[in-house]
Every structure is written in structure tokens, then in C-alpha cells.
Coordinates of C-alpha atoms in Angstrom, one line a residue:
M216 CA 10.3 -0.2 0.8
I217 CA 6.4 0.2 0.2
S218 CA 4.9 2.5 2.7
S219 CA 1.6 2.3 2.1
L220 CA -0.4 -0.6 4.2
R221 CA -3.2 -0.9 1.4
S222 CA -0.3 -1.6 -1.4
R223 CA 1.4 -3.8 1.0
Q224 CA -1.9 -6.2 1.5
L225 CA -3.2 -5.8 -2.0
I226 CA 0.5 -6.8 -3.5
S227 CA 1.2 -9.7 -0.9
G228 CA -2.6 -11.2 -1.4
F229 CA -2.6 -10.8 -5.0
G230 CA 0.6 -12.3 -5.3
V231 CA -0.3 -15.1 -3.2
I232 CA -3.4 -16.0 -4.9
M233 CA -2.3 -15.8 -8.4
V234 CA 0.9 -17.9 -7.5
G235 CA -1.5 -20.5 -6.0
I236 CA -3.6 -20.5 -9.2
L237 CA -0.7 -20.9 -11.3
M238 CA 0.5 -23.7 -9.0
L239 CA -2.8 -25.2 -9.2
G240 CA -3.3 -25.2 -12.8
S241 CA 0.4 -26.5 -13.3
M242 CA -0.4 -29.4 -10.8
L243 CA -3.8 -30.1 -12.9
H244 CA -2.0 -29.7 -16.0
W245 CA 0.7 -32.5 -15.1
F246 CA -2.1 -34.8 -13.5
S247 CA -4.2 -35.0 -16.7
H248 CA -1.2 -35.4 -19.1
S249 CA 0.1 -38.4 -16.8
Y250 CA -3.4 -39.8 -16.7
K251 CA -3.8 -39.8 -20.4
I252 CA -0.3 -41.3 -20.9
E253 CA -1.1 -44.2 -18.5
Q254 CA -4.3 -44.8 -20.2
K255 CA -2.6 -44.8 -23.4
Q256 CA 0.1 -47.1 -21.9
T257 CA -2.6 -49.5 -20.6
E258 CA -4.2 -49.8 -24.0
L259 CA -0.9 -50.3 -25.7
R260 CA 0.1 -53.2 -23.3
E261 CA -3.3 -54.9 -23.9
I262 CA -2.9 -54.9 -27.5
S263 CA 0.9 -56.1 -27.5
Y264 CA -0.8 -59.0 -25.4
D265 CA -3.4 -59.9 -27.9
V266 CA -0.7 -59.7 -30.9
L267 CA 1.6 -61.6 -29.5
G268 CA -0.9 -64.3 -28.5
Y269 CA -1.5 -64.8 -32.3
L270 CA 2.4 -65.0 -33.2
N271 CA 4.4 -68.2 -33.4
F272 CA 8.3 -67.9 -33.7
Q273 CA 9.8 -70.8 -35.7
N274 CA 13.1 -70.9 -37.7
G275 CA 13.7 -67.4 -37.3
K276 CA 10.5 -66.2 -38.3
F277 CA 7.3 -64.5 -36.8
E278 CA 4.2 -65.7 -38.3
I279 CA 0.4 -67.0 -37.7
L280 CA 0.3 -70.6 -38.4
D281 CA -3.7 -71.1 -38.0
K282 CA -5.9 -69.7 -40.9
E283 CA -8.6 -69.4 -38.6
M284 CA -6.4 -67.6 -36.1
E285 CA -4.8 -65.6 -38.6
S286 CA -8.2 -64.4 -39.8
S287 CA -9.1 -63.1 -36.2
A288 CA -5.6 -61.4 -35.9
K289 CA -6.3 -59.7 -39.1
K290 CA -9.6 -58.4 -37.7
M291 CA -8.1 -57.2 -34.4
V292 CA -5.3 -55.6 -36.5
I293 CA -7.9 -53.5 -38.6
D294 CA -9.9 -52.6 -35.7
H295 CA -6.8 -51.1 -33.9
N296 CA -5.6 -49.4 -37.4
L297 CA -2.4 -51.5 -37.3
D298 CA -2.0 -52.0 -40.6
D299 CA -1.4 -48.5 -41.6
V300 CA 1.2 -46.3 -40.3
T301 CA -0.7 -42.9 -41.6
Q302 CA -3.7 -43.7 -38.8
N303 CA -0.6 -43.1 -36.3
H304 CA -0.7 -46.5 -35.4
F305 CA 1.8 -49.4 -36.2
A306 CA 3.1 -53.0 -35.0
Y307 CA 6.2 -54.7 -36.0
V308 CA 9.0 -57.1 -34.7
I309 CA 12.6 -55.6 -35.4
D310 CA 15.9 -57.5 -35.5
T311 CA 18.0 -55.4 -33.0
E312 CA 21.1 -56.5 -34.7
K313 CA 20.4 -56.2 -38.4
S314 CA 17.8 -53.2 -37.8
K315 CA 15.5 -55.1 -40.2
I316 CA 11.7 -55.5 -39.6
V317 CA 10.9 -59.1 -39.7
W318 CA 7.2 -58.9 -39.2
S319 CA 4.7 -55.9 -39.4
A320 CA 1.0 -55.9 -38.7
S321 CA 0.5 -54.5 -42.3
S322 CA 2.0 -57.7 -43.8
L323 CA -1.5 -59.4 -42.9
S324 CA -3.0 -57.3 -45.4
K325 CA -0.6 -56.8 -48.0
P326 CA 2.4 -58.7 -48.9
S327 CA 5.6 -57.7 -47.6
S328 CA 7.4 -57.1 -50.7
E329 CA 4.7 -54.2 -51.2
V330 CA 5.6 -52.3 -48.2
D331 CA 8.9 -50.3 -48.6
D332 CA 11.3 -49.6 -45.5
D333 CA 10.3 -45.9 -45.2
Y334 CA 6.9 -47.0 -45.0
Y335 CA 7.7 -48.1 -41.1
L336 CA 8.5 -45.3 -38.4
R337 CA 11.9 -46.4 -37.0
F338 CA 13.0 -44.9 -33.5
N339 CA 16.1 -44.7 -31.9
V340 CA 15.1 -47.3 -29.3
D341 CA 17.5 -48.4 -26.8
K342 CA 18.9 -52.0 -27.9
N343 CA 20.0 -52.9 -24.5
L344 CA 16.7 -53.0 -23.0
K345 CA 16.2 -56.3 -20.9
I346 CA 14.7 -59.5 -21.8
S347 CA 11.2 -59.3 -20.7
F348 CA 7.4 -60.0 -21.3
E349 CA 6.2 -57.0 -19.6
P350 CA 6.7 -54.1 -22.0
S351 CA 8.7 -50.9 -21.5
F352 CA 7.5 -47.7 -22.7
A353 CA 9.2 -44.9 -24.2
Q354 CA 8.1 -41.3 -25.7
L355 CA 10.2 -40.6 -29.0
K356 CA 9.9 -38.9 -32.2
P357 CA 10.7 -41.1 -34.9
L358 CA 14.1 -40.9 -37.1
P359 CA 13.9 -39.3 -40.3
P360 CA 13.3 -41.4 -43.7
K361 CA 16.0 -42.3 -45.9
D362 CA 14.4 -40.2 -48.7
L363 CA 14.1 -36.7 -47.1
S364 CA 12.6 -35.0 -50.3
R365 CA 9.4 -37.3 -49.2
L366 CA 8.7 -34.4 -46.4
D367 CA 8.8 -31.5 -48.4
N368 CA 6.3 -33.0 -51.0
D369 CA 4.0 -34.3 -48.4
P370 CA 3.1 -32.3 -45.4
L371 CA 0.7 -35.0 -43.9
L372 CA 3.8 -37.1 -44.0
K373 CA 6.1 -34.1 -42.6
Q374 CA 3.6 -33.9 -39.8
T375 CA 3.9 -37.7 -39.1
Y376 CA 7.5 -37.4 -38.7
N377 CA 7.4 -34.4 -36.4
Q378 CA 4.9 -35.5 -33.6
E379 CA 6.0 -37.9 -30.7
Y380 CA 4.7 -41.3 -30.1
L381 CA 4.4 -43.7 -27.3
L382 CA 6.0 -47.0 -27.6
S383 CA 5.5 -50.3 -25.9
I384 CA 8.8 -52.4 -26.5
Q385 CA 9.1 -56.0 -25.6
S386 CA 12.3 -57.8 -26.0
F387 CA 13.1 -61.5 -27.2
F388 CA 16.3 -63.4 -27.3
D389 CA 16.8 -66.6 -29.2
S390 CA 20.5 -68.1 -29.0
T391 CA 20.4 -69.2 -32.5
Y392 CA 18.9 -66.2 -34.6
G393 CA 19.6 -63.3 -31.9
K394 CA 17.7 -60.2 -30.3
F395 CA 14.3 -59.2 -31.4
Q396 CA 12.0 -56.5 -30.4
F397 CA 8.4 -56.3 -30.6
V398 CA 7.2 -52.6 -31.0
I399 CA 3.8 -51.2 -30.8
G400 CA 3.2 -47.4 -31.3
A401 CA 0.4 -44.8 -31.1
S402 CA 0.7 -41.1 -31.9
I403 CA 0.4 -38.9 -28.6
A404 CA -0.7 -35.8 -30.9
D405 CA -4.4 -36.2 -29.6
I406 CA -3.0 -35.6 -26.0
E407 CA -0.8 -33.1 -26.9
K408 CA -3.7 -31.4 -28.4
E409 CA -6.2 -31.9 -25.6
M410 CA -3.1 -30.4 -23.4
Q411 CA -3.0 -27.3 -25.3
D412 CA -6.9 -26.7 -25.5
M413 CA -6.4 -27.2 -21.6
R414 CA -3.7 -24.4 -21.7
E415 CA -5.7 -22.2 -24.0
K416 CA -8.6 -22.7 -21.3
F417 CA -6.6 -22.2 -18.6
A418 CA -5.0 -18.9 -19.9
I419 CA -8.5 -17.6 -20.5
L420 CA -9.5 -18.7 -16.7
L421 CA -6.1 -17.5 -15.3
F422 CA -7.1 -13.8 -17.0
L423 CA -10.6 -14.0 -15.5
S424 CA -9.3 -15.2 -12.2
T425 CA -6.7 -12.2 -12.3
V426 CA -9.5 -9.9 -12.7
L427 CA -11.8 -11.1 -10.2
V428 CA -8.9 -11.6 -7.8
L429 CA -8.0 -8.2 -8.3
I430 CA -11.5 -6.6 -7.9
A431 CA -11.9 -8.6 -5.0
Q432 CA -8.6 -7.7 -3.3
L433 CA -9.4 -4.2 -4.1
A434 CA -12.8 -4.4 -2.1
L435 CA -11.1 -6.3 0.4
S436 CA -8.1 -4.0 1.0
F437 CA -10.6 -1.0 1.0
W438 CA -12.8 -3.1 3.6
V439 CA -9.6 -4.1 5.7
V440 CA -8.0 -0.8 5.5
A441 CA -10.9 1.4 5.8
P442 CA -10.9 1.3 9.7
I443 CA -6.8 2.4 9.7
K444 CA -7.8 5.1 7.2
E445 CA -10.6 6.3 9.4
F446 CA -8.2 6.2 12.2
E447 CA -5.7 8.3 10.6
N448 CA -8.6 10.7 9.3
E449 CA -9.1 11.3 13.4
V450 CA -5.4 11.7 14.1
K451 CA -5.4 14.3 11.5
A452 CA -8.5 16.1 12.9
I453 CA -6.8 16.0 16.3
E454 CA -3.8 17.4 15.1
S455 CA -5.6 20.1 13.2
G456 CA -7.4 20.8 16.2
D457 CA -10.9 19.9 15.2
K458 CA -11.1 16.9 17.6
E459 CA -10.1 16.4 21.3
L460 CA -9.9 12.6 21.4
I461 CA -10.6 9.6 19.1
S462 CA -14.1 8.6 19.6
D463 CA -15.1 6.3 16.5
H464 CA -15.5 2.5 17.2
Y465 CA -12.5 0.6 15.5
P466 CA -11.7 -3.3 15.4
E467 CA -10.1 -4.9 18.4
E468 CA -6.6 -4.9 16.8
L469 CA -6.9 -0.7 16.7
L470 CA -8.4 -0.4 20.1
P471 CA -5.0 -0.8 22.0
V472 CA -3.6 2.1 19.8
K473 CA -6.9 4.1 20.4
N474 CA -6.7 3.7 24.2
A475 CA -3.1 4.6 24.6
L476 CA -3.4 7.7 22.4
N477 CA -6.4 8.9 24.1
G478 CA -4.9 8.4 27.4
L479 CA -2.0 10.5 25.9
L480 CA -4.1 13.3 25.2
S481 CA -6.2 13.1 28.3
Y482 CA -2.9 13.0 30.4
E483 CA -1.3 16.3 28.2
K484 CA -4.7 18.2 28.6
G485 CA -4.9 17.3 32.4
Q486 CA -1.2 18.3 32.8
K487 CA -1.7 21.6 31.1
Q488 CA -4.7 22.5 33.3
R489 CA -2.9 21.3 36.5
Y490 CA 0.3 23.5 35.3
K491 CA -2.3 26.8 34.5
D492 CA -4.2 26.3 37.9
T493 CA -0.6 26.2 39.7
L494 CA 0.8 29.2 38.1
D495 CA -2.8 30.8 39.1
D496 CA -1.9 29.8 42.3
L497 CA 1.7 31.1 42.3
A498 CA 0.3 34.5 40.7
H499 CA -2.3 35.2 43.9
S500 CA 0.7 33.9 46.3
I501 CA 2.9 36.4 45.0
K502 CA 0.2 39.5 44.4
T503 CA -0.5 39.2 48.2
P504 CA 2.6 39.9 49.8
L505 CA 3.4 42.5 47.0
T506 CA -0.2 44.2 47.7
A507 CA 0.8 44.3 51.8
M508 CA 4.3 46.0 50.8
Q509 CA 2.7 48.6 48.7
H510 CA -0.1 49.2 51.2
Q511 CA 2.9 50.0 53.8
L512 CA 4.7 52.0 51.3
D513 CA 1.3 54.0 50.9
Q514 CA 0.9 54.6 54.9
L515 CA 4.7 55.8 54.6
N516 CA 4.1 58.0 51.9
Q517 CA 1.1 59.6 54.5
A518 CA 3.6 60.3 57.2
K519 CA 6.3 62.9 56.9
H520 CA 10.0 61.7 56.5
T521 CA 13.2 62.7 56.0
P522 CA 14.7 63.2 52.2
Q523 CA 16.3 59.9 52.6
I524 CA 13.4 57.9 53.8
E525 CA 11.3 59.5 51.1
A526 CA 14.1 58.4 48.4
A527 CA 14.1 54.8 49.9
V528 CA 10.4 54.8 49.5
K529 CA 10.5 56.0 45.9
V530 CA 12.9 53.2 45.2
F531 CA 11.0 50.4 47.0
E532 CA 7.7 51.4 45.0
A533 CA 9.7 51.6 41.8
Q534 CA 10.9 48.0 42.3
I535 CA 7.5 46.5 43.6
E536 CA 6.1 48.0 40.3
R537 CA 8.9 46.4 38.4
M538 CA 8.7 43.1 40.5
R539 CA 4.8 43.1 39.6
E540 CA 5.5 43.8 35.8
I541 CA 8.1 40.8 35.7
V542 CA 5.8 38.4 37.3
G543 CA 2.8 39.3 35.1
H544 CA 5.2 38.9 32.1
Q545 CA 6.8 35.4 33.0
L546 CA 3.4 34.2 34.0
R547 CA 1.9 35.2 30.8
R548 CA 5.0 33.3 29.0
A549 CA 4.1 30.3 30.9
M550 CA 0.7 30.3 30.0
V551 CA 1.6 30.2 26.3
T552 CA 0.5 27.1 24.5
N553 CA 3.4 25.4 22.7
Q554 CA 3.4 24.6 19.2
G555 CA 3.3 20.7 19.8
A556 CA 0.3 20.6 21.7
M557 CA -3.0 19.1 20.6
I558 CA -5.3 21.7 20.6
L559 CA -8.7 22.9 18.7
S560 CA -9.1 25.4 16.3
Q561 CA -10.7 28.4 17.6
P562 CA -12.9 30.9 16.1
I563 CA -11.8 34.4 16.6
R564 CA -15.0 36.3 15.8
P565 CA -16.6 35.5 19.2
I566 CA -13.3 36.7 20.6
L567 CA -13.1 39.9 18.8
F568 CA -16.7 41.0 19.3
R569 CA -15.9 40.5 23.4
L570 CA -12.9 42.6 23.0
R571 CA -14.7 45.3 21.0
E572 CA -17.5 45.5 23.8
T573 CA -14.4 45.5 26.4
F574 CA -12.3 48.4 24.4
H575 CA -15.7 50.6 24.2
K576 CA -16.0 50.6 28.0
V577 CA -12.4 51.1 28.6
Y578 CA -12.0 53.9 26.5
R579 CA -15.6 55.4 26.5
D580 CA -14.1 59.1 26.7
K581 CA -12.8 58.5 23.4
P582 CA -14.9 58.5 19.9
F583 CA -13.5 56.1 17.7
E584 CA -15.0 53.1 15.8
I585 CA -13.8 49.6 16.0
R586 CA -14.6 47.4 12.9
I587 CA -14.5 43.7 12.6
N588 CA -14.2 41.9 9.2
A589 CA -14.0 38.2 10.2
D590 CA -16.5 35.9 9.3
E591 CA -17.3 32.7 11.5
Y592 CA -14.9 30.3 9.3
A593 CA -11.9 32.3 10.4
K594 CA -10.4 29.9 12.8
C595 CA -6.8 29.2 14.1
R596 CA -5.3 26.4 16.0
M597 CA -4.5 28.4 19.3
D598 CA -5.6 28.2 23.0
A599 CA -8.4 30.3 23.7
E600 CA -6.8 32.1 26.5
D601 CA -3.9 32.8 24.8
M602 CA -5.9 34.1 21.7
T603 CA -7.6 36.6 23.9
E604 CA -4.3 37.7 25.6
L605 CA -2.7 38.2 21.8
L606 CA -5.7 40.1 20.5
G607 CA -6.3 42.0 23.5
N608 CA -2.7 43.3 23.8
L609 CA -2.7 44.4 20.0
M610 CA -6.3 45.9 19.9
N611 CA -5.4 47.6 23.2
N612 CA -2.7 49.4 21.4
A613 CA -4.5 50.3 18.5
C614 CA -7.3 51.5 20.7
R615 CA -4.9 53.5 22.6
F616 CA -3.3 55.1 19.7
C617 CA -5.9 55.5 17.1
Q618 CA -7.5 58.8 16.2
N619 CA -11.1 57.5 14.6
I620 CA -11.0 54.0 13.3
V621 CA -9.8 50.3 14.5
E622 CA -10.2 47.8 11.9
V623 CA -9.6 43.8 12.4
S624 CA -9.8 41.9 9.4
A625 CA -9.0 38.0 8.7
H626 CA -8.6 35.9 5.7
Q627 CA -7.1 32.3 4.8
D628 CA -3.9 32.2 3.2
N629 CA -3.1 28.4 2.3
N630 CA -2.9 26.8 5.7
M631 CA -2.5 30.1 7.8
L632 CA -5.0 32.6 9.1
V633 CA -3.7 36.1 8.2
I634 CA -5.0 38.8 10.6
D635 CA -4.5 42.4 10.1
I636 CA -5.1 44.8 12.9
D637 CA -5.0 48.4 11.5
D638 CA -5.4 52.0 13.3
D639 CA -5.3 55.7 12.4
G640 CA -2.8 56.9 14.7
L641 CA 0.9 57.9 14.6
G642 CA 2.4 54.4 13.2
F643 CA 5.7 52.9 14.1
P644 CA 8.9 54.7 14.8
V645 CA 10.5 54.9 11.2
D646 CA 14.0 53.9 12.0
N647 CA 13.4 50.2 13.4
P648 CA 9.8 49.1 14.3
A649 CA 11.1 45.4 14.2
K650 CA 12.9 45.9 17.5
L651 CA 9.6 46.2 19.3
L652 CA 9.4 42.6 18.6
Q653 CA 12.8 41.6 20.1
R654 CA 12.8 39.3 22.6
G655 CA 14.3 41.1 26.2
V656 CA 13.3 44.4 25.1
R657 CA 12.1 46.6 28.0
E658 CA 9.0 48.5 28.3
D659 CA 10.4 51.8 28.9
S660 CA 12.8 51.5 26.1
K661 CA 10.2 50.9 23.6
S662 CA 9.4 54.0 21.2
E663 CA 6.3 56.1 22.1
G664 CA 3.3 55.5 20.3
Q665 CA 3.2 51.8 20.0
G666 CA 5.0 48.6 21.8
I667 CA 3.1 48.0 24.8
G668 CA 2.6 44.3 24.9
M669 CA 4.4 43.4 21.8
A670 CA 6.9 41.2 23.3
V671 CA 4.3 38.9 24.7
S672 CA 2.5 38.8 21.6
T673 CA 5.7 37.7 19.8
E674 CA 6.2 34.9 22.2
I675 CA 2.7 33.6 22.0
V676 CA 2.7 33.8 18.0
S677 CA 6.1 32.1 17.8
A678 CA 5.2 29.3 20.2
I679 CA 2.5 28.2 17.9
G680 CA 4.5 28.3 14.8
G681 CA 3.2 31.9 13.4
K682 CA 4.6 34.9 12.4
I683 CA 4.0 38.6 13.4
E684 CA 4.7 41.5 11.2
L685 CA 4.7 45.4 11.5
Q686 CA 3.6 47.2 8.5
V687 CA 2.0 50.8 7.6
S688 CA -1.9 50.5 7.8
P689 CA -3.7 51.8 4.7
Y690 CA -5.4 54.5 7.4
V691 CA -1.5 55.8 7.6
G692 CA -1.3 54.5 10.9
A693 CA 0.2 51.0 12.4
R694 CA -0.6 47.6 10.8
V695 CA 0.1 44.4 13.2
R696 CA -0.3 41.4 10.9
L697 CA -0.4 37.9 12.2
H698 CA 0.1 34.7 10.5
L699 CA -1.5 32.2 12.6
P700 CA -1.9 28.3 11.9
I701 CA -5.3 26.9 10.8

């Protein structure tokens, strides 16, 4: 199965055109050959009528009685080269029962006794042809001569016996002397030579036509298939996140596909936005009662209570805080864009600079430096909010536990963007740092020094088909390495 539309169009179009040229050439060859044979038949028919007009049949012999007619007949025979078989024209009358030539056109110019039997070309003519003044036609090769050695010594004679002849045959019957056939023949070697020349010219024409058709088909295939290729490139640009919709103009055959795909993309984008808006409303609606409950607990804390009430208040406070963490965690998970979504490639440099300004303000009492080694070409396919959430969590961890330096660097590795977030703090626990990435690890079970927001970060990276690794930083602290799709 040929998978390329361009290859299918090229092969099918080229095949149809070449088959058409071959069929046209074959038909032209056949019509030309038939036309020339019909012309030769008409010529032989007229000659046969002329010759028979001079002959008389008396006492079992064919002869010309009138001397004046004999002179005219001899001139006609010479004009048509019927008196010399080497001229590839001949005319004679043969007794079919005796297989003996009883008259020939050459006898008008030379005595019959000077003409041997092998001088005449004999053919395997059907002896049962119907008696008719209208000639019948046959296309035959002559029978070999009685003396075959002559062919070895005479190349011209050999060629005479190897070529085909067109025969005009008229049958006559006499009750006393039997059946005779008047045979006029002419070589069709000239026709075969013309047909051979025609085939050679047609072969050259076919070769040139093949080259021209191939060039035309290539040009046509690029012209016809070019919109499909452009459409494919736009779809790939959407998949890679460089575009949001198909915007170029295309032929009307591609417009339904373009409109359907744009509609699907717009619906997905709107659905995602509505989903985020709903989640945002849900977050605000849940935070309001939690805030009210917390306010009531704060008032109870200001009053004097029994030890049982104080214990209950602490339990409520712990559970409300736990509920806030769960709501925040689940909302962040729901906001993560899945891997199959059509999203644009986002540059990470502007987000990193905004986060650096934010964390310098958050940790203004802590003297440390945030270095960013990422150029404007560092991009990854990720929702901007997800990217801010991911990098914010990981940079916050690094800022909290660093001593003097937090460094964020990025480089491209094949089709992935590798981001390293390093600090010079205490690093990850030596026993099993990978447990910080496991789904469902509670915050209070994480090792001290790292791990805040790691679970959420892992879910964001996994959702877009990336990978997160925990390593040792060159500054002997912690390194979080992200592999994000470009």
C-alpha cells in the first residue's frame, strides 16, 4: 500500500498517460499498416484487370493474339516491373492441378524456355479458392527453391525468399483443361521498412514523451499536493505548539477539514477555559465556609474553655488546615493540562525572571543570589499557569533551603528541554530521595529539607509526557532536573 498521496497521484497519472500514449501509438501503427496494405491491394487489383484485358484463353493456353495489343501489354508489363522477379513484382498463370506455370509476364520479353522453374516465386496458395473475377488477397512468404544452394551463394536471392509478398489471386475453371489461378504479387518489404522506421520514431517519441510527462507530473504533483503539504505543516505546528489554529487559505476540497479541525480546537480551548473557571469558582466557594469556620475557631480560642473544648478546637483547626491543603492540592491537579492537549510552546525565560523577582521579595531577609542561564529560545509545550506552578514550587524549595546560590539553567536535548534547578543547601535525603516523587506521599512524611510541592510538580510533568529527576547539585546541594517536551 502506497502511503504517500503525491506518490499515488504521480504513479496513477503517469501510468494512465503512458498507457494512453502506447495505445494511441499502437492504433496509429495498425491504421497506417492497414492503409498501406489496402493501397497495395488496390494497385494489384487494377494491374490484374489490365493484364487480363490482354490475355485470351484458347486451347488450354493463355496468349495475346493481336500484335498491337502485345506491344501495349509488353509496355505495361515493363512499366510495372512484372517481367523481372528480382524487382519484387511478378505476374503469372499457374495450372493448379499440375502446379505448372503456363504463362508469365516475363515471357513477353524472353522465351519461356529461357526461364527456369526456380525463377518464379511459388506460394502455398489455397487451391480451393472460389471461381471469381474479383481477386482474393493473401500475404505469404514464397516456398523455398528447388535448389537450396542458390540461397547460400546469393544474399540478394536469399532476401527475396525471406520477405513477405502481397498476392492478388483470381481463379478460373475450364471443364476441359481444369482450374487455373492468375497470380500477381508485390513485395511488401517497403511497407515493413516504413513501419520499422515508424516504430523507431515512435520509440524516440515515446522516450521524449515519457521525460516530458514525468516532468509535467512532478510539477503537477507538487502544485496539486502542495496545499496538502502546507496543511500538514500547519497541523504539525499546532501539535508542536507553535500555532493555535489553521489560518492559511486552502482549496475548497480542504476547507471542510480545516473548518472541522479549527472548530475542534476552539471547542477544546473553550472547554478548558470553562473548566478552569468552574474550578476557580469552586475554590472560592469552598474557601469561604472554611474561612468562616476558621474565624469561629479563632473566637473560641480567645475565650476560656475546658480542656475538652480546647482539645476539640485543636482538632478542628488541624482538620480545617488539612481540608485547605487537600482542596488546594486537588485543584492544582485538575488544572494541569493533559498530554494530548493542543498547546503552544511557551518560553521559560520571562516566567523565570518574574519568579526571581517574586522570591527576592519573599525571602528579602535572606541574602542569596538567583542565577538564570536560559536564553529566549528555551521553550517547552506547557500551559503558562502549569509552568508557573511547576517552576514556582521547585524554585521555592531551592530558595528556602539554599545557603547562597540558586541557579536555573536550560538546554535542549533532542526534542526535550532539560531544566536544572540547583541550590547549595543540604540536598535530598541520602536513603531514598525518589520517594519524594511518589504519588500520595503526605507532606508531613517528607524528609526535612526538601519535598514541598514535589508531588504536584511530578503530576504536572507526568501529565505532559515529561520526566523529573532528583540529583546532586554541582554546589553539593540539591538538583531537580526536568525533561519537558518542546
